[in-house]
GROMACS .gro file of C-alpha atoms in nm:
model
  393
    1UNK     CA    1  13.191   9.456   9.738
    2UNK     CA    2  12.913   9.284   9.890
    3UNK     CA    3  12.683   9.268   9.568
    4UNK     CA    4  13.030   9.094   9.423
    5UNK     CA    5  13.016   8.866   9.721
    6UNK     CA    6  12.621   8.752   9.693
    7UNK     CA    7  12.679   8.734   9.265
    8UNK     CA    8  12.962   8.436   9.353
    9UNK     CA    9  12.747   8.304   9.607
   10UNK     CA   10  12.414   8.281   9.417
   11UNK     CA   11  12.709   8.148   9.098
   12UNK     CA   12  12.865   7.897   9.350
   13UNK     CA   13  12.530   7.750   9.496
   14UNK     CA   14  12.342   7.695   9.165
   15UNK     CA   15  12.690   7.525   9.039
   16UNK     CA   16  12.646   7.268   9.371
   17UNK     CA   17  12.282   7.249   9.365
   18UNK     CA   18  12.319   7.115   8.946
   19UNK     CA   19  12.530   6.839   9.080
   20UNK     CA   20  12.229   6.693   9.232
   21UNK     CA   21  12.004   6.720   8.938
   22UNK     CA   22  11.953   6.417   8.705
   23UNK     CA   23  11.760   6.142   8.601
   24UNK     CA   24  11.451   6.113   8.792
   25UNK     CA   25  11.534   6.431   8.974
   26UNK     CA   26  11.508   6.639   8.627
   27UNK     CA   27  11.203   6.772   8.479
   28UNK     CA   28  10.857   6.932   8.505
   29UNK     CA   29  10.616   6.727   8.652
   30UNK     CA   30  10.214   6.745   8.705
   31UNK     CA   31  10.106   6.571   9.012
   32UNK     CA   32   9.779   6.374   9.042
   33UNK     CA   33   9.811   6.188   9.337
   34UNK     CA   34  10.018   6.151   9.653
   35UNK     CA   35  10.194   5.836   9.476
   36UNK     CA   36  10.318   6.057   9.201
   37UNK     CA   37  10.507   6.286   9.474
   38UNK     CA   38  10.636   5.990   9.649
   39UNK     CA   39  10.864   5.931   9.355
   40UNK     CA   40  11.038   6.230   9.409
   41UNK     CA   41  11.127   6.138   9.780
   42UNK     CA   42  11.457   6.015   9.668
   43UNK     CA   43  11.590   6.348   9.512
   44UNK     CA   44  11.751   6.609   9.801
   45UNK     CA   45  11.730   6.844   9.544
   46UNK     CA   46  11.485   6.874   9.246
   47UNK     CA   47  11.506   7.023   8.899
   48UNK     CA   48  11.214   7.111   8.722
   49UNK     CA   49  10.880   7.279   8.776
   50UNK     CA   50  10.616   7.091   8.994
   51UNK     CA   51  10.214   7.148   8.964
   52UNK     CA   52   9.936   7.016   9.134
   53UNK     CA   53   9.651   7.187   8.995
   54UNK     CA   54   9.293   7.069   8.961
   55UNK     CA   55   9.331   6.738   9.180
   56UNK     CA   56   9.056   6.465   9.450
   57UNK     CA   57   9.389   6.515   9.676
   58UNK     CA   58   9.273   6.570  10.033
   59UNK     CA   59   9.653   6.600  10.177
   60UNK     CA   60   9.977   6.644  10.002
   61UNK     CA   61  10.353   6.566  10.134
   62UNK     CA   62  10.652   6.670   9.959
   63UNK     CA   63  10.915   6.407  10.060
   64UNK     CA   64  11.263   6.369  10.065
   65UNK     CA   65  11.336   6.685   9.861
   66UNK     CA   66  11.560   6.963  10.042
   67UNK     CA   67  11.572   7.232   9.723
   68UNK     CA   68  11.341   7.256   9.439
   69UNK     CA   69  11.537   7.417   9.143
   70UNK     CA   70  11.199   7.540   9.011
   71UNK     CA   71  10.849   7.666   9.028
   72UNK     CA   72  10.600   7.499   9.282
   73UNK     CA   73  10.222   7.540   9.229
   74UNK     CA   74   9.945   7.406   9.370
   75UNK     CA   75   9.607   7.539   9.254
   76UNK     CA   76   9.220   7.496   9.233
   77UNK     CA   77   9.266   7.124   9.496
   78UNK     CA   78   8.893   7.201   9.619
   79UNK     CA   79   8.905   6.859   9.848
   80UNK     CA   80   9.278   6.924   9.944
   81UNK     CA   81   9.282   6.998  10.326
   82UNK     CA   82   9.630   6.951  10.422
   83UNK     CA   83  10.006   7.045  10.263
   84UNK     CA   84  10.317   6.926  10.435
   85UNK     CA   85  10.681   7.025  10.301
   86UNK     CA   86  10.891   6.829  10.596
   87UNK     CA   87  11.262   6.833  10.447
   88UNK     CA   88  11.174   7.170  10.184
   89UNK     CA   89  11.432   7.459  10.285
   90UNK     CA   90  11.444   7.668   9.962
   91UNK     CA   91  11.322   7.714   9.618
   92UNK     CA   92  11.532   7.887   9.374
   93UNK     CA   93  11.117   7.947   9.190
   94UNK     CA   94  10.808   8.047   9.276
   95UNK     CA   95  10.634   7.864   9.578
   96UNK     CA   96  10.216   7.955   9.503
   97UNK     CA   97   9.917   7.797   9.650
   98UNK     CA   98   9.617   7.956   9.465
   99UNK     CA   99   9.191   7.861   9.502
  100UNK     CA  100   9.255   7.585   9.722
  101UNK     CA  101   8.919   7.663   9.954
  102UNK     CA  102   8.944   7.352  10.197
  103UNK     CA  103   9.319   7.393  10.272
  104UNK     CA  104   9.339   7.466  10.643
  105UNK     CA  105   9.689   7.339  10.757
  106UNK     CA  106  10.020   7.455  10.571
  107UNK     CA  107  10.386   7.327  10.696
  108UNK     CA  108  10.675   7.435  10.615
  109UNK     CA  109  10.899   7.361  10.923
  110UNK     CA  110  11.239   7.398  10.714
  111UNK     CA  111  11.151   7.662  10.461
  112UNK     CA  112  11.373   7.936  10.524
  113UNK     CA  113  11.488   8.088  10.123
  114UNK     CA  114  11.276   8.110   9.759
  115UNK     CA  115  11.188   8.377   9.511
  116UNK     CA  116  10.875   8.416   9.511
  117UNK     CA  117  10.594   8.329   9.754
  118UNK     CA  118  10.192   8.390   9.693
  119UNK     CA  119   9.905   8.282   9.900
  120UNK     CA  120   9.561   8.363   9.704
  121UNK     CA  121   9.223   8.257   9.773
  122UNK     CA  122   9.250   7.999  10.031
  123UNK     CA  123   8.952   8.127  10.241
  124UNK     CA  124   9.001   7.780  10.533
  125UNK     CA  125   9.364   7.900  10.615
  126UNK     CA  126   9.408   8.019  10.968
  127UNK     CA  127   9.793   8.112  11.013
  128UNK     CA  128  10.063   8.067  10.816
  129UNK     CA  129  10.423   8.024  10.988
  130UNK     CA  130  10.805   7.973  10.901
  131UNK     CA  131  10.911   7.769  11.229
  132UNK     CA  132  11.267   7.801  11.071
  133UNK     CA  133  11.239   8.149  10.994
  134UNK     CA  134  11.245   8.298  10.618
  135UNK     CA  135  11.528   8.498  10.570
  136UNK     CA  136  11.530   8.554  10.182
  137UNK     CA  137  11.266   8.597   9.985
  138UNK     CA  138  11.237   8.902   9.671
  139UNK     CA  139  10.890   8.907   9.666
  140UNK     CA  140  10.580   8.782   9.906
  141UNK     CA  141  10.183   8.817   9.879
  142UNK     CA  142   9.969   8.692  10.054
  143UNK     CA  143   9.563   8.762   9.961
  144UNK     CA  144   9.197   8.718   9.979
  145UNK     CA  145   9.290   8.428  10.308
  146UNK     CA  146   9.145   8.344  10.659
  147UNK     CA  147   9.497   8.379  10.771
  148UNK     CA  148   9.499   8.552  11.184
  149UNK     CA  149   9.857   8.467  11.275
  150UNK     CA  150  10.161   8.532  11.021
  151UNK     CA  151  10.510   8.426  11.184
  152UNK     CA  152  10.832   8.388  11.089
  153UNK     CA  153  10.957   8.652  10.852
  154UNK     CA  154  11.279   8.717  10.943
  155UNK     CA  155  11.427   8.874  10.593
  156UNK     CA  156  11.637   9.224  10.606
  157UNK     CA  157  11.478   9.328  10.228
  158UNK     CA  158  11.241   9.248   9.971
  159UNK     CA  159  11.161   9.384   9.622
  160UNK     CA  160  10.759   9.350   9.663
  161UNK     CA  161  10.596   9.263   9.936
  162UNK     CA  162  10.139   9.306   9.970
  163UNK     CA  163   9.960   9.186  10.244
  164UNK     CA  164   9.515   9.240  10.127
  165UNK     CA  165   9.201   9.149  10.180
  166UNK     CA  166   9.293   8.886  10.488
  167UNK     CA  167   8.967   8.982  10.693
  168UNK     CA  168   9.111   8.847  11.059
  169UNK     CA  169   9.486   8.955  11.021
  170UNK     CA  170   9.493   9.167  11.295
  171UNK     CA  171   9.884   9.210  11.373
  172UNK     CA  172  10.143   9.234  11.154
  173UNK     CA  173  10.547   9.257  11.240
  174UNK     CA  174  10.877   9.210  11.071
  175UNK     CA  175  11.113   9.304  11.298
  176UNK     CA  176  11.450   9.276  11.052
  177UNK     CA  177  11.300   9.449  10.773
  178UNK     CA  178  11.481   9.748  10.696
  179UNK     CA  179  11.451   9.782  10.310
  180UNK     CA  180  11.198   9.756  10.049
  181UNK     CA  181  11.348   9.836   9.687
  182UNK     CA  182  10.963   9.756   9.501
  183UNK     CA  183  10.640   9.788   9.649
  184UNK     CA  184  10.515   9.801   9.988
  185UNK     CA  185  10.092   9.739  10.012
  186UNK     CA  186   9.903   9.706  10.340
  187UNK     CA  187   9.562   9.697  10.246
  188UNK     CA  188   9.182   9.597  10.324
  189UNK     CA  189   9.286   9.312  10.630
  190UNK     CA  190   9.088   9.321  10.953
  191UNK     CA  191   8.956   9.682  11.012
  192UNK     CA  192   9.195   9.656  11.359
  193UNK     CA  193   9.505   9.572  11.207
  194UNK     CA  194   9.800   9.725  11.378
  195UNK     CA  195  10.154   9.733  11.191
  196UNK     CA  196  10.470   9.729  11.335
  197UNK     CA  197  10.698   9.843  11.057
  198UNK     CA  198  11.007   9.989  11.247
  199UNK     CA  199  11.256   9.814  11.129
  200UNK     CA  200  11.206   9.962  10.779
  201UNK     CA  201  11.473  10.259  10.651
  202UNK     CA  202  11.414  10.297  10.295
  203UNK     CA  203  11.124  10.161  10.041
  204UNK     CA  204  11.032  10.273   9.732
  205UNK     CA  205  10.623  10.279   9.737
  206UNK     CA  206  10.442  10.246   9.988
  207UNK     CA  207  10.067  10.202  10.025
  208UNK     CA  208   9.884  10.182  10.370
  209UNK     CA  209   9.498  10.147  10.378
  210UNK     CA  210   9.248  10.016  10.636
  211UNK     CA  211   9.492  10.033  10.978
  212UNK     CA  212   9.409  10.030  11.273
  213UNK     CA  213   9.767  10.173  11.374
  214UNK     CA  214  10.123  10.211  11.219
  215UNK     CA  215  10.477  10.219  11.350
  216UNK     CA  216  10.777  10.346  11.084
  217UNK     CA  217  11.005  10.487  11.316
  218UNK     CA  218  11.324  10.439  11.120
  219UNK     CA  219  11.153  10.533  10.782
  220UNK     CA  220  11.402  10.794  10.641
  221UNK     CA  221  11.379  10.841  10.279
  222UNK     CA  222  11.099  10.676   9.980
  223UNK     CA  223  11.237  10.658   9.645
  224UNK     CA  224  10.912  10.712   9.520
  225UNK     CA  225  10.477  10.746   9.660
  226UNK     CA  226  10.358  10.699  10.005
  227UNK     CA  227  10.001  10.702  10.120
  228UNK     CA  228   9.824  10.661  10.379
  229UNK     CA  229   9.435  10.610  10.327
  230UNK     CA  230   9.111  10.601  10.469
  231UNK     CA  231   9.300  10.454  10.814
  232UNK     CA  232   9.119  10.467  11.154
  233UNK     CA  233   9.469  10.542  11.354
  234UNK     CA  234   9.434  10.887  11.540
  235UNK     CA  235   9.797  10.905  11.490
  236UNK     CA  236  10.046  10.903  11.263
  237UNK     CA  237  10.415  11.008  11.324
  238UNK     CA  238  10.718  10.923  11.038
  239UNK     CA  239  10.998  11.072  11.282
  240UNK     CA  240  11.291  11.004  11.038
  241UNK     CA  241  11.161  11.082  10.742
  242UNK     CA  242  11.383  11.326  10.549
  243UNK     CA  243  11.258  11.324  10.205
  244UNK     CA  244  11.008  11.162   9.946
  245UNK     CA  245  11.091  11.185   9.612
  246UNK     CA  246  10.762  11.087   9.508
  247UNK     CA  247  10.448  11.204   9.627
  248UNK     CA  248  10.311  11.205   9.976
  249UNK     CA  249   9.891  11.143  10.043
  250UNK     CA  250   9.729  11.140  10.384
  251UNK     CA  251   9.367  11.113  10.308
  252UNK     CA  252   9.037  11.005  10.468
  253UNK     CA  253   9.160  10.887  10.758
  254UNK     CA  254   8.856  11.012  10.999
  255UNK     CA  255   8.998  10.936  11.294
  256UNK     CA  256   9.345  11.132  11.284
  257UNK     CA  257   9.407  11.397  11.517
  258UNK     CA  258   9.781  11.344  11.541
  259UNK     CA  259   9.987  11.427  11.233
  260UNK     CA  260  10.404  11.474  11.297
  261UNK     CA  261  10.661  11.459  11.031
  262UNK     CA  262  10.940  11.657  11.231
  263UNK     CA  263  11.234  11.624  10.999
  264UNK     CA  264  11.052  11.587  10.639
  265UNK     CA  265  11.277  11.864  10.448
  266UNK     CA  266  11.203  11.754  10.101
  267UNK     CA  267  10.911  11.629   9.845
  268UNK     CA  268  10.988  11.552   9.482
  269UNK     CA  269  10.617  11.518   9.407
  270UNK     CA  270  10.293  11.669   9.583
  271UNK     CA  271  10.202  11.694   9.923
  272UNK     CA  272   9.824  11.596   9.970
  273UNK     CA  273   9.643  11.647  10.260
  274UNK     CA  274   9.271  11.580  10.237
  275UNK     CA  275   8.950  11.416  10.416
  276UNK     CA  276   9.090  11.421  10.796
  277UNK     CA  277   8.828  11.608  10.936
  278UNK     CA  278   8.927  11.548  11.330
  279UNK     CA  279   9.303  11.733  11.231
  280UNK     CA  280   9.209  12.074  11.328
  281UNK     CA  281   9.592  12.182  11.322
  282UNK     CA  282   9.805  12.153  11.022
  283UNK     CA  283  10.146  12.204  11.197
  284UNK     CA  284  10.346  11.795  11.084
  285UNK     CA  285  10.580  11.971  10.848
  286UNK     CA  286  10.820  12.233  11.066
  287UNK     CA  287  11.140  12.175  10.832
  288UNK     CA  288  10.927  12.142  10.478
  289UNK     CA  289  11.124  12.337  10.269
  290UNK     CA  290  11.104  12.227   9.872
  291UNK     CA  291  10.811  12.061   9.709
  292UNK     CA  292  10.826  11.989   9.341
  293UNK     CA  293  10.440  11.932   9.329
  294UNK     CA  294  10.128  12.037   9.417
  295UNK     CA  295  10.071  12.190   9.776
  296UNK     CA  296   9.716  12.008   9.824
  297UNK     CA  297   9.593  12.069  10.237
  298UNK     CA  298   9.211  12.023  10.202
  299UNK     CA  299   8.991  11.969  10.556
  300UNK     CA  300   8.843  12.104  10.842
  301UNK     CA  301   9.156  12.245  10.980
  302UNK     CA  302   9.195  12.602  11.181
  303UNK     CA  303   9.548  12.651  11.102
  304UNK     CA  304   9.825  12.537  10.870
  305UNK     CA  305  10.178  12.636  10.988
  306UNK     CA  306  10.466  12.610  10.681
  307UNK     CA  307  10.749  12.788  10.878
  308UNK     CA  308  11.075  12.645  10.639
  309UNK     CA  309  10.832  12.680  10.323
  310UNK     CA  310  11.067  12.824   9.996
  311UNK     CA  311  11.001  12.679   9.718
  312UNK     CA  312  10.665  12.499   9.542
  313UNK     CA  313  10.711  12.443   9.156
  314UNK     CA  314  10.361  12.316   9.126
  315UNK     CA  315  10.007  12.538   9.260
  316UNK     CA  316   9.852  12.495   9.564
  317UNK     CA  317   9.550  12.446   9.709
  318UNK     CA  318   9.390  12.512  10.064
  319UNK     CA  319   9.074  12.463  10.162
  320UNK     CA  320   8.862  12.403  10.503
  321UNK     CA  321   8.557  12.388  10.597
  322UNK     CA  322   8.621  12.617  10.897
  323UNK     CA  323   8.502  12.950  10.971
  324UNK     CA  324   8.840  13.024  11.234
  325UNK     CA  325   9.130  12.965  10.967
  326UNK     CA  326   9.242  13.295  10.787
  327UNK     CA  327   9.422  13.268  10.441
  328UNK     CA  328   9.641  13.528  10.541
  329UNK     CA  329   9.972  13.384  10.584
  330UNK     CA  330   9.913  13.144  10.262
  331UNK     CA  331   9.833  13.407  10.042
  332UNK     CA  332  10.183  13.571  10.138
  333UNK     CA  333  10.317  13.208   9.988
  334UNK     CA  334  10.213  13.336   9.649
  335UNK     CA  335  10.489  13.600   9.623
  336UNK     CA  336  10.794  13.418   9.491
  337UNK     CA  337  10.707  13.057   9.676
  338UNK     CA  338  10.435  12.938   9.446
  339UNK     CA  339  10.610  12.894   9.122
  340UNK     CA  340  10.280  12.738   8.980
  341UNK     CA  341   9.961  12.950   8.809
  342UNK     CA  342   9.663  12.740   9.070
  343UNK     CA  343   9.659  12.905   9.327
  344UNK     CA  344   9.374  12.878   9.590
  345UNK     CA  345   9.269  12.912   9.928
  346UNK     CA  346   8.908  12.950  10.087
  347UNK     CA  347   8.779  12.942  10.429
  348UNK     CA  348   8.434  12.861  10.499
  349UNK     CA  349   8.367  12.613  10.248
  350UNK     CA  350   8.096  12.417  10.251
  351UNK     CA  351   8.191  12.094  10.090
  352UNK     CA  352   8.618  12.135  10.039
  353UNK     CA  353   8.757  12.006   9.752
  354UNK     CA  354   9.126  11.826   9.692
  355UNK     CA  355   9.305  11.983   9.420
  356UNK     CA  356   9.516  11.657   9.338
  357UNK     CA  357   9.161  11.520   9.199
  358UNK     CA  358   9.110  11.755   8.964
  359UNK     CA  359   9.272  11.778   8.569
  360UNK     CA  360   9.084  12.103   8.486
  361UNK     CA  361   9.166  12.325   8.820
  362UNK     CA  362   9.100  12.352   9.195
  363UNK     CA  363   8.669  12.327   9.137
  364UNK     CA  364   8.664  11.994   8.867
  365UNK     CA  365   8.608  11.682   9.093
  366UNK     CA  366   8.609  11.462   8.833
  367UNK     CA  367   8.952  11.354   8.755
  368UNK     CA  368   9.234  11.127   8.898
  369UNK     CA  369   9.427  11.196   9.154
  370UNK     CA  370   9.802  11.305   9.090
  371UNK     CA  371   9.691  11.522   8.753
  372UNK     CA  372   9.887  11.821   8.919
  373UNK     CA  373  10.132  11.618   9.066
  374UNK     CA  374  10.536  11.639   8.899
  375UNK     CA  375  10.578  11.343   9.118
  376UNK     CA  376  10.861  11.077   8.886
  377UNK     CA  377  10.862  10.739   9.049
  378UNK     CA  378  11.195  10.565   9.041
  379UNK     CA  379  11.247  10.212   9.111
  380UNK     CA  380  11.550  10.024   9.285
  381UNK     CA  381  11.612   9.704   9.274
  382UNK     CA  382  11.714   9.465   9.554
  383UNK     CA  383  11.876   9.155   9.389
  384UNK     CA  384  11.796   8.813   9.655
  385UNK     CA  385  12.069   8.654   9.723
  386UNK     CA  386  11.919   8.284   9.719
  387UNK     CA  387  12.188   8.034   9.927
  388UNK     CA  388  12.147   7.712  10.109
  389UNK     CA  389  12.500   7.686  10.215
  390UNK     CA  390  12.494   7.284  10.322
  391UNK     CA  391  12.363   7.074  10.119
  392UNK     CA  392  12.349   6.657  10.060
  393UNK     CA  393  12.333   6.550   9.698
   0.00000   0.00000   0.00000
C-alpha cells in the first residue's frame, strides 16, 4: 500500500512540476559565465540538464530556480571558489560537483530531495551541510575531499551510499537511517573516524575499512556481504544481527580484542575470521548454527567456542599461531557438521594462513578471497520517492 502511495506521488508531482516547464525554462544548457545562469533566475522550476564544466568562473549562483527537472554538473572550474544554490530544494537528476580544486564554500540552504548526489575531487572543501535537512536521496558519494564536518542527512533509506578517501572526516552520523537496499562503503577517511550507524536495520552490502570505531546496534539482517577490514576499533559488537545471507569477513583489524555477535543464528555464505592477532578468544558466535560457506577462523587465538554449531556445507579452516589452543573440539566438527572435503586445523603455526584466499586448498596463498565461499549476493531495491509537495510555477 505504501509503494502504491509513493508511485501516485512521484506520478502526481512530475505531472505539477511539467506545468512549470516551457520556453526559456526548457532545455539543456552549458554555462560559461555567471550571466548565462542569471537567465534562468526567472524559472521556479527548470527542465533540462545544466553543465558548467571547464569554466574562468570564480563563484557561481543558481537563482530563482526551486526544482531542476534534470541533471546538474559542475566539473573541472579550477578558479571556481564559491557555489551558492539559495532557492534549490530538489532535483529530480543528478546533482555532481567533480575536479573543482579551489572550491571551498558549497550552499545549499534549501536542498532537501534529488537522485543522485556525488562530491569527487574537490581537495579545498571543508564541510559540506544540508541546513534544511536531506530527506530523500537514492544514492550519495562523496570522495577524494577535504571535507571535516558532514551535516544534515536526515533520509530513512538509500540504495548506495560511499563515503572514501576524505582524509579529515573524522565523525560520521545519520541518525534516521534505518535501511540500505544497495551498497554501504566506509572506507580510507581520517584514520580516527568514528561511525555512528545505529539507526540502520537492514542493508544489503556493507563494507567498513579504516575506523576508528563503529556503532550498528539495530543491524539485524544483510541481504548480502559484510566486512569489516583492517579497522583500529578494539571492539566490535552487531547485537541484533540474526543472519547474513552473504558472507561475513572480520580481518586485519590489529587492534580488536572485543568480538560479540550474540544472536547471529545464520550465514548464507562464509564466515572469515583472519589477521586479529590481539583476539585471543574466539567465543562472538554463541547461537551460530548454519553456515552455507566456508568456516575460515585464522589468528593468534587460544580458543574458539561454536556451542549451536550443526551444519557447514562448505570446509573449514582453523589456524593460530598459538601454542595453548587444542584442535580437539574442532576436529569432533568433522563428524557429520563439515559437509565439505577441506578440512583443517593446526596449532602452532608459524605464519597462519586464511583459507578464503586460497583457490587450490588451505596452503595456496595466492588466490582471491571468497574462492571457497557459496556466498549468492542478492540485491533489493529501494525505489526514492522524489516529492516537493508545494510548489510556485
Amino acid at each position: 500500500m505504501l509503494f502504491k502511495q509513493a508511485v501516485l506521488s512521484v506520478g502526481i508531482t512530475l505531472c505539477i512540476l511539467q506545468t512549470g516547464v516551457y520556453g526559456a525554462c526548457n532545455g539543456d544548457i552549458k554555462i560559461n559565465s555567471q550571466g548565462d545562469l542569471d537567465q534562468l533566475k526567472l524559472c521556479k522550476t527548470y527542465g533540462g540538464n545544466i553543465a558548467v564544466e571547464q569554466t574562468a568562473m570564480a563563484e557561481l549562483k543558481l537563482q530563482g530556480v526551486e526544482v531542476l527537472q534534470g541533471d546538474l554538473t559542475i566539473s573541472s572550474n579550477d578558479g571556481l571558489q564559491r557555489i551558492s544554490f539559495p532557492s534549490l530544494q530538489g532535483i529530480n537528476g543528478q546533482l555532481r560537483l567533480l575536479n573543482n580544486k579551489a572550491l571551498n564554500t558549497l550552499e545549499m540552504p534549501q536542498l532537501t530531495a534529488l537522485r543522485n548526489f556525488e562530491l569527487s575531487v574537490l581537495p579545498a572543501l571543508n564541510e559540506v551541510k544540508f541546513p534544511a535537512g536531506l530527506n530523500q536521496v537514492e544514492q550519495f558519494s562523496m570522495a577524494d575531499t577535504t571535507v571535516a564536518r558532514l551535516e544534515g542527512l536526515k533520509m530513512s533509506g538509500i540504495k548506495d551510499l560511499s563515503i572514501t578517501n576524505n582524509i579529515y572526516l573524522k565523525q560520521l552520523a545519520i541518525g534516521n537511517l534505518t535501511k540500505i537496499s544497495g551498497s554501504l562503503t566506509v572506507s580510507a577517511n581520517s584514520p580516527n573516524l568514528n561511525v555512528d550507524f545505529n539507526s540502520i536495520q537492514a542493508m544489503s552490502v556493507g563494507t567498513f575499512r579504516n575506523l576508528a570505531g563503529i556503532s550498528l546496534k539495530e543491524l539485524r539482517q544483510v541481504s548480502g556481504d559484510i566486512s569489516f577490514i583492517t579497522n583500529t576499533f578494539t571492539t566490535l559488537e552487531l547485537p541484533a544481527i540474526t543472519g547474513v545471507a552473504g558472507t561475513l569477513t572480520i580481518a586485519d583489524n590489529i587492534r580488536l580484542n572485543n568480538l560479540s555477535l550474540p544472536s547471529l543464528s545464520h550465514l548464507g555464505g562464509a564466515l572469515s575470521v583472519s589477521g586479529n592477532n590481539e583476539l585471543t578468544v574466539v567465543d562472538a558466535f554463541p547461537r551460530l548454527e548454519e553456515v552455507d560457506g566456508t568456516l575460515d577462523i585464522v589468528g593468534n587465538f587460544d580458543q574458539v567456542d561454536l556451542p549451536y554449531l550443526a551444519d557447514v556445507r562448505g570446509g573449514l579452516n582453523v589456524q593460530t599461531s598459538s601454542s595453548h589452543f587444542s584442535c580437539e573440539a574442532i576436529n569432533q566438527l568433522k563428524k557429520g557438521v563439515i559437509k565439505g572435503n577441506l578440512f583443517a586445523c593446526k596449532a602452532s603455526v608459524a605464519k597462519p594462513k586464511s583459507g578464503l584466499r586460497t583457490g587450490k586448498g588451505f596452503d595456496d596463498e595466492s588466490s582471491a578471497v571468497s574462492a571457497l565461499s557459496y556466498s549468492s549476493q542478492g540485491g533489493l531495491f529501494f525505489g526514492l520517492c522524489f516529492t516537493i509537495f508545494y510548489i510556485l510555477c
